[in-house]
């Protein structure tokens, strides 16, 4: 069985995807067979986990060989640099950084974890708002 999975903290319904709403350190993908997904999208979820590598390992294990994982989130290093260089005000900084998040990760660290999980990174980018996108394929 091949499927698509969307993992987020938001309450969403996305056509063509099984949506898993996660919260602070709470996630369960037991209903999805390992190595069965054509595509796994993670949006607004990584920063809500204390053990980010463990969470990403669980997500990557869902991806079949040749399947794709897409990860969207906030790059803490870029946000902090924007704040200290006065490109971002204190109110915006606090809204972006806190929001009940459990952890923070830089794009560089995220890429290292994804590579260590046997994924081949196809795209790793950062937009002007310090939000990252990582696209990787399972080898």
N, CA, C and O atoms as a MOPAC input file, in Angstrom:
PM7 MOZYME 1SCF
protein

 N      0.84100 1    -1.17900 1     0.00000 1
 C      0.00000 1     0.00000 1     0.00000 1
 C      0.89000 1     1.24800 1     0.00000 1
 O      1.73900 1     1.40200 1     0.87900 1
 N      0.70300 1     2.12500 1    -0.96700 1
 C      1.45400 1     3.37400 1    -1.02200 1
 C      0.51000 1     4.50300 1    -0.65900 1
 O     -0.64100 1     4.54000 1    -1.09400 1
 N      1.02100 1     5.42900 1     0.15100 1
 C      0.16100 1     6.52200 1     0.57900 1
 C      0.97200 1     7.79100 1     0.74800 1
 O      2.19600 1     7.78700 1     0.61500 1
 N      0.27400 1     8.87800 1     1.04200 1
 C      0.88400 1    10.16500 1     1.31600 1
 C      0.47100 1    10.58400 1     2.72200 1
 O     -0.67800 1    10.39800 1     3.12200 1
 N      1.41500 1    11.15000 1     3.46600 1
 C      1.17100 1    11.55000 1     4.84600 1
 C      1.54600 1    13.01700 1     5.02300 1
 O      2.56900 1    13.47900 1     4.51800 1
 N      0.70000 1    13.73300 1     5.74600 1
 C      0.93100 1    15.14400 1     6.08000 1
 C      0.95900 1    15.24200 1     7.60100 1
 O     -0.01600 1    14.89100 1     8.26500 1
 N      2.07500 1    15.72000 1     8.15500 1
 C      2.26800 1    15.79400 1     9.60100 1
 C      2.36100 1    17.26700 1     9.99300 1
 O      3.18300 1    18.00800 1     9.45500 1
 N      1.50400 1    17.69100 1    10.94300 1
 C      1.44900 1    19.09500 1    11.33800 1
 C      0.83600 1    19.22100 1    12.72600 1
 O      0.26500 1    18.26600 1    13.25200 1
 N      0.95900 1    20.39600 1    13.30900 1
 C      0.28800 1    20.67700 1    14.58400 1
 C     -1.09800 1    21.26400 1    14.33600 1
 O     -1.88300 1    21.42900 1    15.27000 1
 N     -1.39100 1    21.57300 1    13.09300 1
 C     -2.66000 1    22.20800 1    12.74400 1
 C     -3.74200 1    21.16800 1    12.47100 1
 O     -3.44400 1    20.03000 1    12.10800 1
 N     -4.98400 1    21.56300 1    12.64700 1
 C     -6.12400 1    20.70500 1    12.34100 1
 C     -6.49400 1    20.94000 1    10.87900 1
 O     -7.16900 1    21.91600 1    10.55500 1
 N     -6.05400 1    20.05100 1    10.00700 1
 C     -6.24700 1    20.22100 1     8.56900 1
 C     -6.86400 1    18.97900 1     7.94700 1
 O     -6.79900 1    17.88300 1     8.50300 1
 N     -7.45700 1    19.17600 1     6.79200 1
 C     -7.93000 1    18.07600 1     5.96200 1
 C     -7.37600 1    18.35000 1     4.57200 1
 O     -7.75600 1    19.33300 1     3.93500 1
 N     -6.48300 1    17.49000 1     4.09700 1
 C     -5.82500 1    17.71600 1     2.81300 1
 C     -6.10000 1    16.52600 1     1.90600 1
 O     -5.74900 1    15.38900 1     2.22300 1
 N     -6.72200 1    16.80100 1     0.79000 1
 C     -7.09300 1    15.74900 1    -0.14700 1
 C     -5.85100 1    14.99900 1    -0.61800 1
 O     -4.85200 1    15.61400 1    -0.99300 1
 N     -5.91600 1    13.67900 1    -0.59700 1
 C     -4.81800 1    12.84700 1    -1.06200 1
 C     -3.78900 1    12.53000 1     0.00400 1
 O     -2.80900 1    11.83700 1    -0.26900 1
 N     -3.99700 1    13.03300 1     1.23200 1
 C     -3.04900 1    12.80900 1     2.31700 1
 C     -3.76200 1    12.31400 1     3.56700 1
 O     -4.86800 1    12.75400 1     3.88200 1
 N     -3.12000 1    11.40300 1     4.26800 1
 C     -3.55000 1    11.05100 1     5.61800 1
 C     -2.89800 1    12.09700 1     6.52900 1
 O     -1.67200 1    12.18400 1     6.59000 1
 N     -3.69500 1    12.87400 1     7.22300 1
 C     -3.16100 1    13.95700 1     8.05300 1
 C     -3.00100 1    13.46600 1     9.48900 1
 O     -3.92300 1    12.89400 1    10.07000 1
 N     -1.82200 1    13.69600 1    10.04600 1
 C     -1.53400 1    13.37000 1    11.43300 1
 C     -1.26700 1    14.66100 1    12.17300 1
 O     -0.28800 1    15.35400 1    11.89700 1
 N     -2.13400 1    14.98000 1    13.10800 1
 C     -1.95600 1    16.17400 1    13.92000 1
 C     -1.13700 1    15.77500 1    15.14600 1
 O     -1.55200 1    14.93200 1    15.94200 1
 N      0.02900 1    16.39600 1    15.27800 1
 C      0.91300 1    16.11300 1    16.40000 1
 C      0.89600 1    17.29100 1    17.36200 1
 O      0.50500 1    18.39800 1    16.99400 1
 N      1.31500 1    17.04900 1    18.57600 1
 C      1.43300 1    18.12400 1    19.55900 1
 C      2.72400 1    17.90500 1    20.33100 1
 O      3.50800 1    17.01800 1    19.99600 1
 N      2.93900 1    18.68500 1    21.32900 1
 C      4.18900 1    18.63400 1    22.08800 1
 C      4.56900 1    17.20600 1    22.45500 1
 O      3.99900 1    16.61400 1    23.37200 1
 N      5.53000 1    16.66900 1    21.73400 1
 C      6.07500 1    15.33100 1    21.96500 1
 C      5.07000 1    14.20200 1    21.80400 1
 O      5.35400 1    13.07400 1    22.20900 1
 N      3.91900 1    14.46500 1    21.23400 1
 C      2.91000 1    13.43000 1    21.03500 1
 C      2.69200 1    13.19200 1    19.54000 1
 O      2.22700 1    14.06700 1    18.81000 1
 N      3.03900 1    12.00200 1    19.12200 1
 C      2.81200 1    11.58300 1    17.74700 1
 C      2.74400 1    10.06600 1    17.71700 1
 O      3.37600 1     9.38500 1    18.52500 1
 N      1.97100 1     9.54700 1    16.77900 1
 C      1.82600 1     8.10800 1    16.65800 1
 C      1.53200 1     7.79100 1    15.19300 1
 O      0.47800 1     8.13900 1    14.66200 1
 N      2.47800 1     7.13200 1    14.56800 1
 C      2.32400 1     6.76500 1    13.16300 1
 C      2.14500 1     5.25800 1    12.99900 1
 O      2.39700 1     4.71900 1    11.92200 1
 N      1.71100 1     4.57300 1    14.06000 1
 C      1.58000 1     3.11300 1    14.03600 1
 C      0.62700 1     2.61900 1    12.95500 1
 O      0.75600 1     1.48500 1    12.49500 1
 N     -0.31800 1     3.44000 1    12.54500 1
 C     -1.28300 1     3.01300 1    11.52500 1
 C     -0.70600 1     3.06800 1    10.10900 1
 O     -1.35200 1     2.63400 1     9.15500 1
 N      0.50300 1     3.59800 1     9.97500 1
 C      1.14400 1     3.70600 1     8.65800 1
 C      2.29400 1     2.70600 1     8.59400 1
 O      3.22800 1     2.79300 1     9.39000 1
 N      2.24100 1     1.76900 1     7.66900 1
 C      3.34200 1     0.80900 1     7.54300 1
 C      4.65000 1     1.52900 1     7.18900 1
 O      4.66100 1     2.47100 1     6.39700 1
 N      5.73200 1     1.07300 1     7.78200 1
 C      7.03000 1     1.65500 1     7.44700 1
 C      7.33300 1     1.42500 1     5.97000 1
 O      6.90500 1     0.43100 1     5.38200 1
 N      8.07100 1     2.35000 1     5.38600 1
 C      8.50100 1     2.27600 1     3.99100 1
 C      7.33700 1     2.21700 1     3.01000 1
 O      7.45800 1     1.59600 1     1.95400 1
 N      6.20800 1     2.85200 1     3.33500 1
 C      5.02300 1     2.74100 1     2.48100 1
 C      4.60400 1     4.04100 1     1.80100 1
 O      3.70800 1     4.02800 1     0.95700 1
 N      5.23000 1     5.15600 1     2.14700 1
 C      4.73800 1     6.45400 1     1.67400 1
 C      5.50500 1     6.97200 1     0.46400 1
 O      6.73600 1     6.96500 1     0.43000 1
 N      4.73800 1     7.42300 1    -0.53000 1
 C      5.33200 1     8.11300 1    -1.67200 1
 C      5.83600 1     9.48300 1    -1.24200 1
 O      6.89900 1     9.93200 1    -1.67200 1
 N      5.05300 1    10.14400 1    -0.38300 1
 C      5.39700 1    11.49300 1     0.05100 1
 C      4.98500 1    11.69400 1     1.50000 1
 O      3.88700 1    11.31900 1     1.91300 1
 N      5.89300 1    12.29400 1     2.26300 1
 C      5.61800 1    12.70000 1     3.63500 1
 C      5.93100 1    14.18600 1     3.71500 1
 O      7.03300 1    14.61500 1     3.37100 1
 N      4.96600 1    14.96400 1     4.16500 1
 C      5.17100 1    16.40100 1     4.35900 1
 C      5.07500 1    16.69100 1     5.84900 1
 O      4.12900 1    16.27600 1     6.51800 1
 N      6.06900 1    17.41000 1     6.35600 1
 C      6.07100 1    17.84000 1     7.75200 1
 C      6.05400 1    19.36300 1     7.73600 1
 O      6.97400 1    19.99500 1     7.21700 1
 N      5.00900 1    19.94500 1     8.30300 1
 C      4.90600 1    21.40300 1     8.35000 1
 C      4.51700 1    21.83500 1     9.75000 1
 O      3.54800 1    21.33900 1    10.32500 1
 N      5.28400 1    22.76300 1    10.28600 1
 C      4.97000 1    23.32700 1    11.59400 1
 C      4.83700 1    22.23000 1    12.65000 1
 O      3.85400 1    22.18600 1    13.39000 1
 N      5.83500 1    21.34600 1    12.71300 1
 C      5.77200 1    20.24800 1    13.68700 1
 C      7.10900 1    19.97100 1    14.35700 1
 O      7.13300 1    19.62400 1    15.53700 1
 N      8.21100 1    20.11300 1    13.65000 1
 C      9.53100 1    19.74000 1    14.17400 1
 C      9.84300 1    20.46000 1    15.48200 1
 O     10.34300 1    19.85000 1    16.42700 1
 N      9.54800 1    21.75100 1    15.53600 1
 C      9.90900 1    22.55600 1    16.70400 1
 C      9.07600 1    22.25600 1    17.95000 1
 O      9.33800 1    22.81400 1    19.01500 1
 N      8.09100 1    21.39400 1    17.83100 1
 C      7.24700 1    21.04300 1    18.97100 1
 C      7.70800 1    19.75100 1    19.64600 1
 O      7.02100 1    19.21900 1    20.51800 1
 N      8.86300 1    19.25600 1    19.24100 1
 C      9.38800 1    18.00700 1    19.77900 1
 C     10.66200 1    18.25500 1    20.57700 1
 O     11.52300 1    19.03100 1    20.16000 1
 N     10.77800 1    17.59600 1    21.72100 1
 C     12.00900 1    17.68800 1    22.51300 1
 C     13.14900 1    16.93300 1    21.84500 1
 O     14.28400 1    17.41000 1    21.81600 1
 N     12.84800 1    15.75900 1    21.31000 1
 C     13.85700 1    14.92400 1    20.66700 1
 C     13.62200 1    14.95800 1    19.15400 1
 O     12.97700 1    14.07500 1    18.58800 1
 N     14.15800 1    15.99300 1    18.52100 1
 C     13.93900 1    16.20400 1    17.09400 1
 C     14.49400 1    15.05800 1    16.24900 1
 O     13.80300 1    14.59900 1    15.34000 1
 N     15.73000 1    14.56800 1    16.51100 1
 C     16.21900 1    13.44700 1    15.69900 1
 C     15.31700 1    12.20300 1    15.78600 1
 O     15.09800 1    11.53400 1    14.77600 1
 N     14.79900 1    11.89100 1    16.96400 1
 C     13.90300 1    10.72900 1    17.12200 1
 C     12.61200 1    10.93400 1    16.32100 1
 O     12.14300 1    10.01800 1    15.64600 1
 N     12.04600 1    12.13600 1    16.40100 1
 C     10.83000 1    12.44900 1    15.65100 1
 C     11.07500 1    12.31300 1    14.14700 1
 O     10.28200 1    11.69400 1    13.43900 1
 N     12.18200 1    12.89700 1    13.66200 1
 C     12.48100 1    12.82700 1    12.23000 1
 C     12.75800 1    11.40000 1    11.78200 1
 O     12.41800 1    11.02700 1    10.66000 1
 N     13.37200 1    10.60100 1    12.64600 1
 C     13.59500 1     9.19700 1    12.32100 1
 C     12.25800 1     8.48100 1    12.11700 1
 O     12.10400 1     7.69700 1    11.18000 1
 N     11.29800 1     8.75500 1    12.99500 1
 C      9.96200 1     8.16100 1    12.85300 1
 C      9.30800 1     8.57500 1    11.54000 1
 O      8.66800 1     7.76400 1    10.87200 1
 N      9.47400 1     9.83500 1    11.18000 1
 C      8.88500 1    10.34200 1     9.93400 1
 C      9.57400 1     9.75100 1     8.70800 1
 O      8.90800 1     9.32400 1     7.76500 1
 N     10.90400 1     9.72400 1     8.72000 1
 C     11.65000 1     9.20600 1     7.56500 1
 C     11.41500 1     7.71200 1     7.36600 1
 O     11.47100 1     7.22700 1     6.23700 1
 N     11.15300 1     6.97300 1     8.44800 1
 C     10.92700 1     5.53600 1     8.31600 1
 C      9.62900 1     5.22800 1     7.56700 1
 O      9.42600 1     4.09800 1     7.12200 1
 N      8.75500 1     6.21700 1     7.42600 1
 C      7.51000 1     6.02400 1     6.68600 1
 C      7.72600 1     6.07400 1     5.17200 1
 O      6.92500 1     5.53200 1     4.41100 1
 N      8.80600 1     6.72300 1     4.73900 1
 C      9.05600 1     6.97600 1     3.31700 1
 C      9.59300 1     5.72000 1     2.63400 1
 O     10.54600 1     5.10000 1     3.10400 1
 N      8.96500 1     5.35900 1     1.52100 1
 C      9.42800 1     4.20400 1     0.74600 1
 C     10.69900 1     4.58200 1    -0.01400 1
 O     11.02000 1     5.76400 1    -0.14100 1
 N     11.41400 1     3.58900 1    -0.51500 1
 C     12.59200 1     3.83700 1    -1.33900 1
 C     12.17000 1     4.64700 1    -2.55400 1
 O     11.23400 1     4.26200 1    -3.25600 1
 N     12.83800 1     5.75300 1    -2.81300 1
 C     12.48800 1     6.64600 1    -3.91600 1
 C     11.41000 1     7.64700 1    -3.56400 1
 O     11.10400 1     8.53600 1    -4.35800 1
 N     10.82200 1     7.51300 1    -2.36800 1
 C      9.80500 1     8.45500 1    -1.91100 1
 C     10.43800 1     9.75200 1    -1.42300 1
 O     11.65300 1     9.83800 1    -1.24500 1
 N      9.60100 1    10.75100 1    -1.21200 1
 C     10.07500 1    12.09400 1    -0.88300 1
 C      9.53900 1    12.53800 1     0.47700 1
 O      8.39400 1    12.25900 1     0.83100 1
 N     10.38700 1    13.23100 1     1.22400 1
 C      9.95400 1    13.89900 1     2.44500 1
 C     10.20400 1    15.38500 1     2.25500 1
 O     11.26200 1    15.78900 1     1.77200 1
 N      9.22300 1    16.19800 1     2.63600 1
 C      9.33700 1    17.66100 1     2.56100 1
 C      9.12500 1    18.19200 1     3.96800 1
 O      8.15100 1    17.84300 1     4.63700 1
 N     10.04600 1    19.03900 1     4.41100 1
 C      9.99000 1    19.55000 1     5.77300 1
 C      9.99000 1    21.07100 1     5.72600 1
 O     10.86200 1    21.68700 1     5.11300 1
 N      9.00100 1    21.66600 1     6.38200 1
 C      8.87500 1    23.11300 1     6.43500 1
 C      8.88700 1    23.53800 1     7.89400 1
 O      8.21900 1    22.92700 1     8.72800 1
 N      9.63900 1    24.58000 1     8.20400 1
 C      9.67900 1    25.07700 1     9.57200 1
 C     10.50500 1    26.33600 1     9.69300 1
 O     10.82200 1    26.99000 1     8.69900 1
 N     10.85200 1    26.67100 1    10.93400 1
 C     11.55900 1    27.90900 1    11.23700 1
 C     13.03200 1    27.64300 1    11.54100 1
 O     13.35900 1    26.76100 1    12.33500 1
 N     13.91100 1    28.40700 1    10.91100 1
 C     15.34800 1    28.32700 1    11.16600 1
 C     15.69600 1    29.31500 1    12.27500 1
 O     15.72000 1    30.52500 1    12.04900 1
 N     15.96100 1    28.80500 1    13.45500 1
 C     16.21200 1    29.65800 1    14.61800 1
 C     17.40000 1    30.59200 1    14.41600 1
 O     17.34600 1    31.75300 1    14.82100 1
 N     18.45300 1    30.10800 1    13.80600 1
 C     19.64600 1    30.94500 1    13.59700 1
 C     19.30000 1    32.19100 1    12.78500 1
 O     19.71100 1    33.29600 1    13.14000 1
 N     18.55300 1    32.02200 1    11.70700 1
 C     18.18400 1    33.15400 1    10.86300 1
 C     17.26000 1    34.12600 1    11.58500 1
 O     17.38400 1    35.34100 1    11.43400 1
 N     16.32800 1    33.58000 1    12.37400 1
 C     15.42300 1    34.44300 1    13.14300 1
 C     16.22800 1    35.28900 1    14.12900 1
 O     16.00300 1    36.49300 1    14.25100 1
 N     17.16000 1    34.65500 1    14.82800 1
 C     17.97700 1    35.39000 1    15.80000 1
 C     18.83300 1    36.45600 1    15.11900 1
 O     18.96300 1    37.57000 1    15.62600 1
 N     19.40900 1    36.11600 1    13.98500 1
 C     20.20700 1    37.10500 1    13.24800 1
 C     19.34600 1    38.27600 1    12.79500 1
 O     19.78400 1    39.42600 1    12.84800 1
 N     18.14200 1    37.99700 1    12.35800 1
 C     17.22500 1    39.07300 1    11.95900 1
 C     16.89200 1    39.96800 1    13.14500 1
 O     16.78200 1    41.18600 1    13.01000 1
 N     16.73500 1    39.35300 1    14.29400 1
 C     16.40300 1    40.11600 1    15.49700 1
 C     17.57100 1    40.99400 1    15.94800 1
 O     17.38200 1    42.18200 1    16.21000 1
 N     18.76300 1    40.43100 1    16.04200 1
 C     19.90400 1    41.21800 1    16.52500 1
 C     20.34400 1    42.27900 1    15.52800 1
 O     20.99300 1    43.25200 1    15.91200 1
 N     20.00400 1    42.10700 1    14.25500 1
 C     20.34400 1    43.12600 1    13.25600 1
 C     19.19600 1    44.11900 1    13.05400 1
 O     19.22600 1    44.92300 1    12.12300 1
 N     18.19400 1    44.06300 1    13.91800 1
 C     17.03600 1    44.96500 1    13.90600 1
 C     16.16200 1    44.84000 1    12.66200 1
 O     15.41200 1    45.76000 1    12.33600 1
 N     16.25300 1    43.72000 1    11.97600 1
 C     15.37100 1    43.47300 1    10.84200 1
 C     14.03400 1    42.90700 1    11.30900 1
 O     13.07500 1    42.83700 1    10.53900 1
 N     13.98000 1    42.50200 1    12.58300 1
 C     12.76600 1    41.95000 1    13.16900 1
 C     12.58800 1    42.59800 1    14.54300 1
 O     13.53300 1    42.66200 1    15.33000 1
 N     11.38000 1    43.07600 1    14.82700 1
 C     11.15500 1    43.71700 1    16.12700 1
 C     10.90000 1    42.66900 1    17.21000 1
 O     10.69900 1    41.49200 1    16.91100 1
 N     10.90900 1    43.10200 1    18.45500 1
 C     10.77700 1    42.19600 1    19.59200 1
 C      9.44600 1    41.45400 1    19.59400 1
 O      9.40300 1    40.26000 1    19.89000 1
 N      8.38700 1    42.13300 1    19.27400 1
 C      7.06900 1    41.49500 1    19.26700 1
 C      7.03000 1    40.34500 1    18.25400 1
 O      6.56600 1    39.24900 1    18.56900 1
 N      7.51200 1    40.59900 1    17.05900 1
 C      7.52800 1    39.56600 1    16.02100 1
 C      8.44400 1    38.42100 1    16.42600 1
 O      8.10100 1    37.25300 1    16.24700 1
 N      9.60700 1    38.75300 1    16.97100 1
 C     10.54600 1    37.72500 1    17.42800 1
 C      9.87200 1    36.80100 1    18.43900 1
 O      9.94800 1    35.57900 1    18.31600 1
 N      9.21900 1    37.38000 1    19.43000 1
 C      8.55900 1    36.57300 1    20.46200 1
 C      7.43700 1    35.71500 1    19.87900 1
 O      7.26600 1    34.56700 1    20.28800 1
 N      6.68000 1    36.25000 1    18.93900 1
 C      5.60800 1    35.48000 1    18.31300 1
 C      6.16600 1    34.29800 1    17.51700 1
 O      5.63400 1    33.18900 1    17.57300 1
 N      7.22800 1    34.55000 1    16.78800 1
 C      7.80800 1    33.52300 1    15.93600 1
 C      8.50900 1    32.44700 1    16.76100 1
 O      8.38000 1    31.25800 1    16.46700 1
 N      9.23800 1    32.84800 1    17.77400 1
 C     10.06900 1    31.90900 1    18.51400 1
 C      9.28500 1    31.11400 1    19.55700 1
 O      9.49700 1    29.90700 1    19.67000 1
 N      8.41900 1    31.71900 1    20.29700 1
 C      7.78500 1    31.00800 1    21.39900 1
 C      6.62200 1    30.13000 1    20.95800 1
 O      6.82000 1    28.91700 1    20.88300 1
 N      5.48700 1    30.60700 1    20.67400 1
 C      4.31600 1    29.86600 1    20.17300 1
 C      4.24200 1    28.41800 1    20.65200 1
 O      3.93500 1    27.53400 1    19.85300 1
 N      4.51000 1    28.15100 1    21.91400 1
 C      4.42900 1    26.80600 1    22.49000 1
 C      5.42200 1    25.81200 1    21.90200 1
 O      5.25700 1    24.60400 1    22.07100 1
 N      6.43600 1    26.29500 1    21.22600 1
 C      7.42800 1    25.39200 1    20.65800 1
 C      8.26700 1    24.77100 1    21.77300 1
 O      8.48500 1    25.39600 1    22.81000 1
 N      8.72900 1    23.55900 1    21.56100 1
 C      9.51400 1    22.82800 1    22.54900 1
 C     11.00700 1    22.94200 1    22.25900 1
 O     11.81800 1    22.92100 1    23.18500 1
 N     11.37100 1    23.06000 1    21.01200 1
 C     12.76600 1    23.08600 1    20.62800 1
 C     12.94800 1    23.96400 1    19.41300 1
 O     11.98900 1    24.46700 1    18.82900 1
 N     14.17800 1    24.13100 1    19.05600 1
 C     14.49300 1    24.91800 1    17.87200 1
 C     15.66800 1    24.24700 1    17.17900 1
 O     16.48300 1    23.57500 1    17.81000 1
 N     15.73500 1    24.43900 1    15.89800 1
 C     16.78900 1    23.80100 1    15.13000 1
 C     17.16600 1    24.70800 1    13.96800 1
 O     16.32500 1    25.40900 1    13.40600 1
 N     18.43600 1    24.67900 1    13.62500 1
 C     18.86800 1    25.44400 1    12.46200 1
 C     18.74900 1    24.55600 1    11.22600 1
 O     18.70300 1    23.33100 1    11.32800 1
 N     18.70200 1    25.17700 1    10.09100 1
 C     18.61100 1    24.44400 1     8.83100 1
 C     19.81700 1    23.51500 1     8.68300 1
 O     19.67800 1    22.38600 1     8.21200 1
 N     20.97900 1    23.98100 1     9.07800 1
 C     22.20300 1    23.17300 1     8.99800 1
 C     22.06800 1    21.89800 1     9.83900 1
 O     22.38100 1    20.80400 1     9.37000 1
 N     21.60400 1    22.04600 1    11.07300 1
 C     21.42300 1    20.88500 1    11.95100 1
 C     20.37200 1    19.92700 1    11.38900 1
 O     20.55000 1    18.71000 1    11.42700 1
 N     19.28400 1    20.48300 1    10.87300 1
 C     18.23100 1    19.66500 1    10.28900 1
 C     18.77600 1    18.84900 1     9.12000 1
 O     18.49200 1    17.65700 1     9.00100 1
 N     19.55400 1    19.49000 1     8.26600 1
 C     20.15500 1    18.79100 1     7.12500 1
 C     21.05800 1    17.64800 1     7.59000 1
 O     21.04500 1    16.56900 1     6.99800 1
 N     21.83300 1    17.87800 1     8.63800 1
 C     22.71300 1    16.83500 1     9.16600 1
 C     21.91100 1    15.63300 1     9.64900 1
 O     22.28200 1    14.48900 1     9.38700 1
 N     20.81300 1    15.89100 1    10.35100 1
 C     19.97900 1    14.79100 1    10.85000 1
 C     19.38000 1    14.01500 1     9.68700 1
 O     19.42300 1    12.78500 1     9.67100 1
 N     18.82300 1    14.72900 1     8.71500 1
 C     18.19300 1    14.07300 1     7.56600 1
 C     19.20700 1    13.21500 1     6.80900 1
 O     18.89000 1    12.09500 1     6.41100 1
 N     20.40500 1    13.71900 1     6.61100 1
 C     21.45500 1    12.94500 1     5.93300 1
 C     21.81300 1    11.70700 1     6.74400 1
 O     22.00000 1    10.62900 1     6.18000 1
 N     21.91100 1    11.85100 1     8.06500 1
 C     22.27600 1    10.71200 1     8.91800 1
 C     21.21500 1     9.61700 1     8.90200 1
 O     21.50100 1     8.47000 1     9.24600 1
 N     19.99300 1     9.96600 1     8.50500 1
 C     18.90600 1     8.99100 1     8.42000 1
 C     18.83800 1     8.31300 1     7.05200 1
 O     17.87900 1     7.60400 1     6.74600 1
 N     19.87300 1     8.54200 1     6.22900 1
 C     19.94600 1     7.87700 1     4.93100 1
 C     19.15000 1     8.54000 1     3.83000 1
 O     18.87100 1     7.92000 1     2.80400 1
 N     18.78400 1     9.78600 1     4.02900 1
 C     18.01500 1    10.51600 1     3.02300 1
 C     18.97100 1    11.33800 1     2.15800 1
 O     20.00200 1    11.81200 1     2.63600 1
 N     18.62400 1    11.50000 1     0.89700 1
 C     19.40900 1    12.28500 1    -0.05100 1
 C     18.71700 1    13.63300 1    -0.24400 1
 O     17.63300 1    13.69500 1    -0.82400 1
 N     19.33300 1    14.70300 1     0.23500 1
 C     18.71900 1    16.02800 1     0.17400 1
 C     18.75500 1    16.56000 1    -1.25900 1
 O     19.81500 1    16.68000 1    -1.87400 1
 N     17.57100 1    16.87200 1    -1.76500 1
 C     17.43100 1    17.41700 1    -3.11200 1
 C     17.34400 1    18.93700 1    -3.09800 1
 O     17.77500 1    19.60400 1    -4.03900 1
 N     16.78200 1    19.47600 1    -2.02000 1
 C     16.60600 1    20.92200 1    -1.91000 1
 C     16.67600 1    21.30100 1    -0.43800 1
 O     16.12400 1    20.61600 1     0.42300 1
 N     17.35900 1    22.39900 1    -0.16800 1
 C     17.42900 1    22.93900 1     1.18600 1
 C     17.49900 1    24.44700 1     1.03600 1
 O     18.51700 1    24.99300 1     0.61100 1
 N     16.40000 1    25.12300 1     1.39100 1
 C     16.37100 1    26.55700 1     1.15700 1
 C     15.75700 1    27.29200 1     2.34000 1
 O     15.06300 1    26.71600 1     3.17800 1
 N     16.04100 1    28.57000 1     2.36800 1
 C     15.58900 1    29.44300 1     3.43600 1
 C     15.00700 1    30.69100 1     2.79300 1
 O     15.65900 1    31.31700 1     1.95700 1
 N     13.77000 1    31.06700 1     3.17800 1
 C     13.19900 1    32.28200 1     2.59500 1
 C     13.49700 1    33.48700 1     3.48200 1
 O     14.10600 1    33.34900 1     4.54300 1
 N     13.07700 1    34.63500 1     3.05800 1
 C     13.39700 1    35.88400 1     3.75900 1
 C     12.80600 1    35.95200 1     5.16700 1
 O     13.26100 1    36.75600 1     5.98100 1
 N     11.82900 1    35.14900 1     5.46100 1
 C     11.21500 1    35.14600 1     6.79500 1
 C     11.82700 1    34.09200 1     7.70700 1
 O     11.25900 1    33.77900 1     8.75300 1
 N     12.97100 1    33.54300 1     7.32900 1
 C     13.69400 1    32.55000 1     8.11500 1
 C     12.94900 1    31.22200 1     8.21500 1
 O     13.14500 1    30.46100 1     9.16200 1
 N     12.10500 1    30.95600 1     7.24100 1
 C     11.40400 1    29.67800 1     7.20100 1
 C     12.14000 1    28.77700 1     6.20100 1
 O     12.48900 1    29.19900 1     5.09800 1
 N     12.36600 1    27.52700 1     6.61600 1
 C     13.10700 1    26.62800 1     5.75000 1
 C     12.19800 1    25.64400 1     5.02700 1
 O     11.06000 1    25.39700 1     5.42500 1
 N     12.74800 1    25.09100 1     3.94500 1
 C     12.12600 1    23.98800 1     3.22600 1
 C     13.23400 1    23.00500 1     2.89900 1
 O     14.25400 1    23.37900 1     2.32100 1
 N     13.03400 1    21.75700 1     3.26600 1
 C     13.96800 1    20.70000 1     2.94400 1
 C     13.19700 1    19.62400 1     2.20000 1
 O     12.12400 1    19.20300 1     2.63300 1
 N     13.74800 1    19.18300 1     1.08200 1
 C     13.16800 1    18.09600 1     0.30300 1
 C     14.23000 1    17.02700 1     0.17600 1
 O     15.33700 1    17.29900 1    -0.28800 1
 N     13.90100 1    15.80100 1     0.58800 1
 C     14.85200 1    14.70300 1     0.52500 1
 C     14.17400 1    13.45500 1    -0.01400 1
 O     12.96700 1    13.26000 1     0.13400 1
 N     14.98500 1    12.61700 1    -0.64200 1
 C     14.50500 1    11.35400 1    -1.21400 1
 C     15.17000 1    10.21200 1    -0.46900 1
 O     16.35200 1    10.26900 1    -0.13100 1
 N     14.38600 1     9.17800 1    -0.22300 1
 C     14.93400 1     8.00500 1     0.44600 1
 C     15.75000 1     7.19800 1    -0.55000 1
 O     15.26700 1     6.86200 1    -1.63100 1
 N     16.97300 1     6.89100 1    -0.18700 1
 C     17.87800 1     6.12500 1    -1.06000 1
 C     17.45700 1     4.67200 1    -1.12900 1
 O     18.09900 1     3.87500 1    -1.81400 1

